[in-house]
Short mmCIF file of C-alpha atoms and ligand atoms in Angstrom, two decimals:
data_model
loop_
_atom_site.label_atom_id
_atom_site.label_comp_id
_atom_site.label_asym_id
_atom_site.label_seq_id
_atom_site.Cartn_x
_atom_site.Cartn_y
_atom_site.Cartn_z
CA MET A 71 117.51 114.23 133.77
CA GLN A 72 120.35 116.03 134.34
CA THR A 73 122.79 116.54 131.68
CA ASN A 74 126.56 117.71 131.57
CA PHE A 75 127.30 119.04 128.21
CA THR A 76 129.86 121.72 127.66
CA LEU A 77 128.89 125.01 126.33
CA ALA A 78 131.01 124.35 123.10
CA GLN A 79 129.03 120.86 122.34
CA LEU A 80 125.97 122.91 123.00
CA ALA A 81 127.00 125.05 120.43
CA ASP A 82 126.28 122.48 117.96
CA PRO A 83 122.63 122.94 117.25
CA HIS A 84 121.90 118.72 117.33
CA VAL A 85 123.59 118.64 120.47
CA ALA A 86 121.37 121.43 121.94
CA GLU A 87 118.33 119.86 120.54
CA SER A 88 119.23 116.61 121.74
CA GLU A 89 119.85 117.58 125.50
CA LYS A 90 116.33 119.74 125.39
CA ILE A 91 115.29 116.32 125.06
CA LEU A 92 117.32 114.79 127.48
CA ARG A 93 116.41 117.32 130.12
CA ALA A 94 112.50 116.44 129.78
CA CYS A 95 112.96 112.70 130.32
CA VAL A 96 112.18 112.04 134.19
CA HIS A 97 113.49 108.17 133.81
CA CYS A 98 110.00 107.27 135.14
CA GLY A 99 109.91 104.23 132.58
CA PHE A 100 106.27 104.42 131.42
CA CYS A 101 107.64 104.06 128.67
CA THR A 102 108.81 100.42 128.76
CA ALA A 103 105.40 98.71 129.51
CA THR A 104 104.23 99.81 125.40
CA CYS A 105 107.98 99.11 123.90
CA PRO A 106 107.30 96.50 121.70
CA THR A 107 111.40 95.27 121.67
CA TYR A 108 111.34 95.62 125.45
CA VAL A 109 108.60 93.53 125.67
CA THR A 110 109.69 90.82 123.25
CA LEU A 111 113.59 91.04 124.74
CA GLY A 112 113.11 92.43 128.36
CA ASN A 113 116.20 93.98 128.00
CA GLU A 114 116.19 97.14 129.56
CA LEU A 115 118.94 98.50 127.48
CA ASP A 116 116.36 97.48 124.30
CA SER A 117 113.41 99.79 125.65
CA PRO A 118 113.24 103.58 125.15
CA ARG A 119 114.52 104.76 128.54
CA GLY A 120 117.44 102.43 128.08
CA ARG A 121 118.46 103.55 124.94
CA ILE A 122 117.75 107.26 125.82
CA TYR A 123 120.41 106.31 128.81
CA LEU A 124 123.21 105.29 126.04
CA ILE A 125 121.97 107.92 123.61
CA LYS A 126 123.22 111.15 126.41
CA ASP A 127 126.48 108.44 127.75
CA MET A 128 127.39 108.83 123.88
CA LEU A 129 126.46 112.12 123.07
CA GLU A 130 127.93 113.36 126.16
CA ASN A 131 131.41 112.14 126.19
CA ASN A 132 131.55 113.10 122.24
CA ARG A 133 132.35 109.74 122.10
CA PRO A 134 132.22 107.47 118.78
CA ALA A 135 129.55 104.77 118.74
CA ASP A 136 130.38 101.30 119.85
CA GLU A 137 129.17 98.19 119.26
CA GLN A 138 126.68 98.09 122.25
CA ILE A 139 124.82 101.30 121.07
CA VAL A 140 124.61 100.62 117.64
CA THR A 141 122.85 97.10 118.59
CA HIS A 142 120.81 98.63 121.02
CA ILE A 143 119.69 101.46 118.46
CA ASP A 144 119.71 99.27 115.37
CA ARG A 145 116.64 97.17 117.17
CA CYS A 146 114.38 100.48 118.13
CA LEU A 147 111.80 100.17 115.50
CA SER A 148 111.00 103.45 115.49
CA CYS A 149 107.72 103.15 116.14
CA LEU A 150 107.26 106.11 118.75
CA ALA A 151 104.88 104.12 120.86
CA CYS A 152 107.15 105.60 124.02
CA MET A 153 106.18 108.91 122.51
CA THR A 154 102.31 108.41 122.62
CA THR A 155 103.32 106.98 126.30
CA CYS A 156 105.64 109.25 127.43
CA PRO A 157 103.52 111.76 129.79
CA SER A 158 106.64 113.93 129.95
CA GLY A 159 106.63 115.23 125.98
CA VAL A 160 109.98 113.71 125.36
CA ASN A 161 110.81 113.57 121.86
CA TYR A 162 112.23 110.43 121.21
CA MET A 163 111.88 110.77 117.82
CA HIS A 164 114.64 113.65 116.99
CA LEU A 165 116.51 112.11 119.76
CA VAL A 166 116.58 108.51 118.16
CA ASP A 167 117.35 110.06 114.62
CA HIS A 168 120.52 112.55 115.92
CA ALA A 169 121.70 109.05 117.19
CA ARG A 170 121.70 107.62 113.90
CA ALA A 171 122.77 110.10 112.11
CA HIS A 172 125.97 110.04 115.16
CA ILE A 173 126.45 106.45 114.47
CA GLU A 174 126.30 106.57 110.69
CA LYS A 175 129.46 109.18 110.95
CA THR A 176 131.44 107.51 113.51
CA TYR A 177 130.84 103.86 113.43
CA THR A 178 131.81 101.19 111.04
CA ARG A 179 129.54 98.40 110.39
CA PRO A 180 130.78 94.95 109.39
CA LEU A 181 131.42 94.95 105.79
CA PRO A 182 128.27 92.76 105.03
CA ASN A 183 125.91 94.68 106.89
CA ARG A 184 126.97 97.64 105.15
CA LEU A 185 126.54 96.37 101.72
CA ILE A 186 122.98 94.95 102.33
CA ARG A 187 122.46 98.54 104.18
CA SER A 188 124.19 100.03 100.96
CA VAL A 189 122.08 98.31 99.18
CA LEU A 190 118.49 99.28 100.52
CA ALA A 191 119.42 102.79 100.22
CA MET A 192 120.66 102.57 96.64
CA VAL A 193 117.45 100.56 95.16
CA LEU A 194 114.04 101.24 97.51
CA PRO A 195 113.48 104.87 97.09
CA TYR A 196 113.78 104.33 93.51
CA PRO A 197 110.68 103.00 91.42
CA SER A 198 112.59 101.60 88.55
CA ARG A 199 114.99 99.58 90.51
CA PHE A 200 112.80 98.30 93.20
CA ARG A 201 110.71 96.78 90.49
CA ALA A 202 113.78 95.43 88.68
CA ALA A 203 114.91 94.12 91.74
CA LEU A 204 111.81 92.56 92.91
CA LYS A 205 111.79 90.56 89.87
CA LEU A 206 115.26 89.46 90.19
CA ALA A 207 114.29 88.19 93.82
CA ARG A 208 111.84 85.78 92.46
CA LEU A 209 114.71 84.00 90.76
CA GLY A 210 116.98 84.23 94.58
CA ARG A 211 113.58 82.90 96.32
CA PRO A 212 114.59 79.04 96.41
CA PHE A 213 118.19 80.25 98.23
CA ALA A 214 116.49 82.32 100.90
CA GLY A 215 116.83 78.49 103.29
CA LEU A 216 120.57 78.58 102.07
CA PHE A 217 121.52 82.62 103.60
CA ASP A 218 119.48 81.79 106.98
CA LYS A 219 121.87 79.63 107.60
CA VAL A 220 124.82 82.39 108.01
CA ALA A 221 123.61 84.65 110.54
CA ALA A 222 124.93 87.92 108.84
CA LEU A 223 123.05 87.02 105.20
CA LYS A 224 119.71 86.56 107.19
CA PRO A 225 118.80 89.97 105.80
CA LEU A 226 119.08 88.63 102.55
CA ALA A 227 116.90 85.81 102.96
CA ALA A 228 114.10 88.28 104.94
CA MET A 229 114.56 90.23 101.61
CA LEU A 230 114.26 87.05 99.22
CA ARG A 231 110.54 86.10 101.50
CA LEU A 232 109.16 89.59 101.52
CA ALA A 233 109.24 89.93 97.78
CA PRO A 234 106.08 89.37 96.58
CA LYS A 235 105.39 86.58 93.99
CA THR A 236 104.60 89.10 91.08
CA VAL A 237 105.01 92.24 90.25
CA VAL A 238 102.37 94.19 88.52
CA ALA A 239 102.45 96.47 85.87
CA SER A 240 103.11 100.49 87.14
CA SER A 241 100.46 102.32 86.92
CA ALA A 242 99.80 105.48 84.24
CA MET A 243 97.98 107.18 86.96
CA ALA A 244 100.69 108.14 88.81
CA LEU A 245 102.27 110.09 85.81
CA PRO A 246 102.98 113.75 86.28
CA GLY A 247 99.96 115.44 85.66
CA ILE A 248 96.51 116.65 86.55
CA HIS A 249 93.16 114.40 87.29
CA PRO A 250 90.70 116.53 87.23
CA ALA A 251 87.52 116.49 89.79
CA LYS A 252 84.82 114.56 88.56
CA ALA A 253 81.85 116.26 90.27
CA GLU A 254 81.25 119.86 91.65
CA ARG A 255 85.15 120.95 92.78
CA ARG A 256 85.49 121.66 96.16
CA GLY A 257 89.86 121.56 96.37
CA ARG A 258 92.93 120.55 95.17
CA VAL A 259 95.38 118.57 96.06
CA ALA A 260 98.81 117.09 95.43
CA ILE A 261 99.50 113.23 96.02
CA LEU A 262 102.34 111.27 96.58
CA THR A 263 103.01 108.96 94.80
CA GLY A 264 106.11 107.71 96.78
CA CYS A 265 108.57 105.35 96.03
CA ALA A 266 108.17 101.61 97.40
CA GLN A 267 104.22 101.30 97.48
CA PRO A 268 103.21 102.47 93.90
CA VAL A 269 105.83 99.43 92.70
CA LEU A 270 104.27 96.87 95.28
CA GLU A 271 100.60 98.17 95.12
CA PRO A 272 99.44 100.80 92.78
CA GLY A 273 96.12 100.47 93.23
CA ILE A 274 96.34 102.45 96.30
CA ASN A 275 97.17 106.07 94.59
CA GLU A 276 94.77 104.51 91.92
CA ALA A 277 91.86 104.08 94.73
CA THR A 278 92.30 107.60 96.29
CA ILE A 279 92.74 109.60 92.77
CA SER A 280 89.26 107.75 91.80
CA LEU A 281 88.02 108.16 95.27
CA LEU A 282 89.06 111.97 95.19
CA THR A 283 88.16 112.73 91.61
CA ARG A 284 84.78 111.18 92.63
CA LEU A 285 84.17 113.69 95.13
CA GLY A 286 85.09 116.67 93.44
CA VAL A 287 88.97 117.17 94.00
CA GLU A 288 91.50 117.70 91.75
CA VAL A 289 94.38 115.63 92.29
CA VAL A 290 98.11 116.66 90.94
CA VAL A 291 100.50 114.27 90.54
CA PRO A 292 103.87 117.22 90.76
CA GLN A 293 106.76 116.37 88.35
CA GLY A 294 109.50 115.93 90.64
CA GLU A 295 108.60 114.43 93.70
CA GLY A 296 110.38 111.44 94.91
CA CYS A 297 110.85 109.40 97.57
CA CYS A 298 109.88 110.95 101.23
CA GLY A 299 113.26 110.21 102.66
CA ALA A 300 112.35 108.09 105.16
CA LEU A 301 114.09 105.20 104.65
CA VAL A 302 117.41 106.88 104.56
CA HIS A 303 116.49 108.92 107.27
CA HIS A 304 115.81 106.08 109.73
CA MET A 305 119.39 104.60 108.16
CA GLY A 306 121.09 107.61 109.69
CA ARG A 307 122.14 109.46 106.30
CA GLU A 308 121.34 112.43 106.82
CA GLU A 309 122.08 114.49 103.83
CA ALA A 310 120.40 111.85 101.42
CA ALA A 311 117.45 112.61 103.49
CA LEU A 312 117.63 115.87 103.48
CA ASP A 313 118.30 115.49 99.84
CA ALA A 314 115.13 113.70 99.26
CA ALA A 315 113.00 116.36 101.06
CA ARG A 316 114.42 119.68 99.33
CA ARG A 317 113.31 118.01 95.99
CA ASN A 318 109.75 117.55 97.70
CA VAL A 319 109.48 120.58 98.54
CA ASP A 320 110.94 122.11 95.37
CA ALA A 321 108.35 120.42 93.32
CA TRP A 322 105.05 120.64 95.59
CA MET A 323 105.82 125.17 96.32
CA LEU A 324 105.70 124.66 92.46
CA GLU A 325 102.23 123.31 92.69
CA ILE A 326 101.72 126.11 95.63
CA ASP A 327 102.32 128.36 92.97
CA ARG A 328 100.70 127.51 90.20
CA GLY A 329 97.37 126.58 91.34
CA GLY A 330 97.41 126.84 95.11
CA LEU A 331 97.20 122.68 96.70
CA ASP A 332 94.60 122.73 100.01
CA ALA A 333 96.61 119.35 100.70
CA ILE A 334 99.38 117.08 100.12
CA VAL A 335 97.55 113.65 100.29
CA ILE A 336 99.61 110.96 100.95
CA THR A 337 98.78 107.02 101.40
CA ALA A 338 101.74 105.56 103.03
CA SER A 339 101.38 106.56 106.58
CA GLY A 340 104.83 106.31 107.43
CA CYS A 341 105.78 108.56 104.32
CA GLY A 342 103.28 111.25 106.26
CA THR A 343 105.34 111.23 109.49
CA THR A 344 108.76 112.05 107.98
CA ILE A 345 106.86 114.73 105.80
CA LYS A 346 104.98 116.21 108.48
CA ASP A 347 108.80 116.81 109.91
CA TYR A 348 110.09 118.20 107.39
CA GLY A 349 109.75 121.43 108.92
CA PHE A 350 112.30 120.29 111.50
CA MET A 351 114.24 118.43 109.22
CA LEU A 352 115.31 121.66 107.20
CA ARG A 353 115.14 124.18 110.33
CA LEU A 354 118.90 124.64 109.79
CA ASP A 355 119.03 125.31 105.92
CA PRO A 356 117.70 128.80 105.37
CA ALA A 357 116.72 128.33 101.71
CA TYR A 358 114.56 125.71 102.81
CA ALA A 359 113.29 126.35 106.12
CA GLU A 360 109.87 128.26 105.48
CA LYS A 361 108.62 126.46 102.48
CA ALA A 362 109.59 123.19 104.53
CA GLN A 363 107.43 124.37 106.87
CA ARG A 364 104.05 125.36 104.63
CA VAL A 365 104.96 122.07 102.93
CA ALA A 366 104.73 120.37 106.47
CA ALA A 367 101.70 121.75 107.37
CA LEU A 368 99.64 120.69 104.01
CA ALA A 369 100.83 116.96 104.32
CA LYS A 370 97.50 115.26 105.16
CA ASP A 371 97.14 111.15 105.08
CA VAL A 372 94.19 110.37 103.06
CA THR A 373 91.91 109.64 105.58
CA GLU A 374 92.89 112.88 107.46
CA TYR A 375 91.53 115.02 104.36
CA LEU A 376 88.47 113.11 103.55
CA THR A 377 87.11 113.43 107.34
CA THR A 378 87.62 117.46 106.02
CA LEU A 379 85.46 116.69 102.95
CA ASP A 380 81.46 116.56 103.81
CA LEU A 381 80.93 113.06 102.45
CA PRO A 382 77.75 111.86 101.04
CA GLU A 383 76.07 108.50 101.96
CA PRO A 384 77.83 105.76 100.41
CA GLU A 385 76.52 103.69 97.31
CA GLN A 386 76.66 100.61 98.74
CA LYS A 387 76.93 99.42 102.16
CA PRO A 388 79.29 96.03 101.97
CA GLY A 389 78.17 94.73 105.66
CA LEU A 390 81.90 93.59 105.99
CA THR A 391 83.91 93.21 109.19
CA VAL A 392 87.16 94.78 108.99
CA ALA A 393 89.73 94.38 111.55
CA TYR A 394 91.58 98.35 111.74
CA HIS A 395 95.64 97.92 111.97
CA SER A 396 96.71 101.15 112.91
CA ALA A 397 100.22 101.43 111.74
CA CYS A 398 102.60 102.93 114.24
CA SER A 399 103.51 105.52 111.68
CA MET A 400 99.81 106.52 111.82
CA GLN A 401 98.85 106.00 115.56
CA HIS A 402 102.00 107.13 117.18
CA GLY A 403 103.66 109.42 114.18
CA GLN A 404 100.99 111.26 113.22
CA LYS A 405 98.47 110.79 116.20
CA ILE A 406 95.87 109.95 113.84
CA LYS A 407 93.78 107.36 115.82
CA ASN A 408 89.99 107.66 115.06
CA GLN A 409 89.61 109.34 111.56
CA PRO A 410 90.28 105.82 109.61
CA LYS A 411 87.84 103.52 111.85
CA ASP A 412 85.12 106.36 111.68
CA LEU A 413 85.38 106.79 107.49
CA LEU A 414 85.44 103.11 107.64
CA ALA A 415 82.49 103.05 110.23
CA ARG A 416 80.73 105.42 108.08
CA ALA A 417 81.00 103.53 105.02
CA GLY A 418 79.17 100.52 106.46
CA PHE A 419 81.67 98.38 107.84
CA ILE A 420 81.98 96.73 111.17
CA VAL A 421 85.35 97.88 112.58
CA LYS A 422 86.96 95.86 115.42
CA GLU A 423 90.06 96.45 116.97
CA PRO A 424 92.98 93.92 117.98
CA ARG A 425 94.23 93.51 121.01
CA GLU A 426 97.82 95.40 121.93
CA GLY A 427 97.09 97.71 118.91
CA HIS A 428 99.80 99.99 119.95
CA LEU A 429 102.35 97.12 119.35
CA CYS A 430 104.13 97.58 115.91
CA CYS A 431 103.81 94.60 113.41
CA GLY A 432 107.39 94.37 112.82
CA SER A 433 107.50 96.20 109.37
CA ALA A 434 109.12 99.53 109.92
CA GLY A 435 110.80 100.20 106.80
CA THR A 436 113.83 98.25 106.33
CA TYR A 437 113.40 96.29 109.73
CA ASN A 438 111.91 93.66 108.69
CA ILE A 439 115.01 92.87 106.49
CA LEU A 440 117.98 94.19 109.00
CA GLN A 441 116.03 92.48 111.92
CA PRO A 442 114.43 89.76 111.03
CA GLU A 443 114.23 87.77 114.05
CA ILE A 444 112.76 90.19 116.19
CA SER A 445 110.25 91.35 113.41
CA ALA A 446 109.23 87.87 112.88
CA LYS A 447 108.21 87.49 116.46
CA LEU A 448 106.48 90.72 116.25
CA ARG A 449 104.37 89.67 112.95
CA GLN A 450 103.38 86.31 114.92
CA ARG A 451 101.77 88.24 117.30
CA LYS A 452 100.30 90.77 115.29
CA VAL A 453 98.76 88.11 113.15
CA LYS A 454 97.48 86.53 116.48
CA ASN A 455 95.43 89.56 117.68
CA LEU A 456 94.21 90.31 114.16
CA ALA A 457 93.47 86.94 113.15
CA ALA A 458 90.87 86.62 116.58
CA THR A 459 89.19 89.43 116.23
CA GLY A 460 87.19 86.88 113.36
CA ALA A 461 86.83 89.50 110.77
CA ASN A 462 86.58 89.42 107.24
CA VAL A 463 89.13 92.20 106.11
CA ILE A 464 92.28 93.54 107.53
CA ALA A 465 92.46 97.74 106.76
CA THR A 466 95.80 99.87 107.49
CA GLY A 467 97.00 102.80 105.66
CA ASN A 468 100.83 101.61 105.38
CA ILE A 469 102.38 99.38 102.55
CA GLY A 470 104.83 98.32 105.33
CA CYS A 471 102.63 96.91 107.20
CA ILE A 472 100.47 95.53 103.74
CA THR A 473 103.62 93.44 103.10
CA GLN A 474 104.38 92.39 106.25
CA ILE A 475 101.30 90.80 107.44
CA ALA A 476 99.88 89.36 104.41
CA GLY A 477 98.87 85.99 104.07
CA GLY A 478 99.31 85.43 108.04
CA ALA A 479 95.83 86.10 109.44
CA GLY A 480 94.17 84.19 107.38
CA MET A 481 92.13 86.81 105.80
CA PRO A 482 93.24 89.63 103.43
CA ILE A 483 94.72 92.86 104.32
CA VAL A 484 94.19 96.23 102.14
CA HIS A 485 94.94 100.22 102.45
CA THR A 486 91.86 101.81 104.19
CA VAL A 487 91.15 103.89 101.04
CA LYS A 488 90.49 101.02 98.63
CA LEU A 489 87.49 100.17 100.97
CA LEU A 490 86.23 103.66 101.19
CA ASP A 491 87.05 103.74 97.27
CA TRP A 492 84.23 100.53 96.79
CA ALA A 493 81.95 101.51 99.24
CA TYR A 494 81.89 105.00 97.66
CA GLY A 495 81.44 104.05 94.31
CA GLY A 496 84.36 102.38 93.03
CA GLN A 497 86.02 98.91 91.97
CA ARG A 498 86.13 96.35 94.92
CA PRO A 499 89.13 95.09 96.16
CA THR A 500 90.71 92.30 94.99
CA GLY A 501 90.60 89.23 97.29
CA VAL A 502 87.99 90.94 99.48
S1 LIG B 214 107.90 107.75 129.70
FE1 LIG B 214 108.90 109.36 128.75
S2 LIG B 214 109.63 110.62 130.51
FE2 LIG B 214 109.48 108.21 131.62
S3 LIG B 214 111.39 107.14 130.32
FE3 LIG B 214 110.49 106.81 129.14
S4 LIG B 214 110.86 108.93 128.11
FE4 LIG B 214 111.69 109.02 130.14
S1 LIG B 215 110.19 104.19 119.04
FE1 LIG B 215 109.26 101.85 119.45
S2 LIG B 215 110.63 100.02 119.65
FE2 LIG B 215 111.92 102.23 119.85
S3 LIG B 215 112.32 102.75 121.74
FE3 LIG B 215 110.44 103.50 121.53
S4 LIG B 215 108.52 102.11 121.98
FE4 LIG B 215 110.75 100.90 121.52
#
């Protein structure tokens, strides 16, 4: 694609990066076929190619964002299916991240939208605030129908519906400290405890620590780590995202210097995609650029790390049929496609894949709150395809997808690592 940026514009490294990305696009439109919003809405402006044109126009003309571009960029799930499909290697992720940051700087959203986004940014990344909010949501749930009647308040209704009916106690295993290997030691890793996941489902990190330590891996919960920054990053709040990244880099570098790390194990694929991008995100910060690259290189999804271990025979072969739902951040963001399925099959599960596995379930961070209508359509499509597999249980590697799909497909949904932990001598997951 031809671009027309001035030399002065290209002096801005963010613009220079986006220009490189735009030039790689040959506007072939292959990406439209796999874009969930184009498939759902049928509007070219809700396709990757349409959004690329809108972003190009905004950046080239150095224009503040307007309502049209905000509408279509907000509808993008950042699922990155377009990156998997694109034959020209267009880095849509970095382009849309830049567009979102530009929108955040130059566009004033309507007040209700601004308030909801601020509340999400101030609550979700902090486990104690999130826990308190979930308790409050139980009280507010009866009003979800009322909020649904006012367009601007629909996100509140979506938030109340997504909140779990019970809030489970936090896990002592998530506290900073060391979980020693319980077999002959063969590795040392840090685990990202995360922000929303340990509140919604602390059992995921518990199963990970329990499985890894039984396999001979020492697991460190580093002091000082927190939210990976993905939630605010996808809202265009660049500085908040970079601050989160810097704090985690500091926490992990301390552990690298202390006892060395073979990996930083991540159990939410949405976080994994962002942490693997820390090197790029912090490239312009001389104090962090190199450290961020080291950390990003160590980041591994738990299934990715498990495949590097020589696993023993499973203690039991549960023989259940598992529908594997590949989160977008897993398959498109991190290009992890086969490892989770291979691990499940090796552990004795019969693995089935749903039709349209490349399409997002509509979760996408805060998307199911901020774009409830499109999200609901995608959820419906996903649960129908999952139910059609006739499996006993759904496995996936991202808490957002678990929350989004739970209860819809007529079978339980659990994190992949909980099934693996069970097969290798851990606890049977509740509800399975
Ligand atoms: S598939 Fe790639 S090159 Fe083709 S229009 Fe989409 S982004 Fe551009
Ligand atoms: S990230 Fe997903 S929703 Fe956004 S343009 Fe690409 S395929 Fe479409």
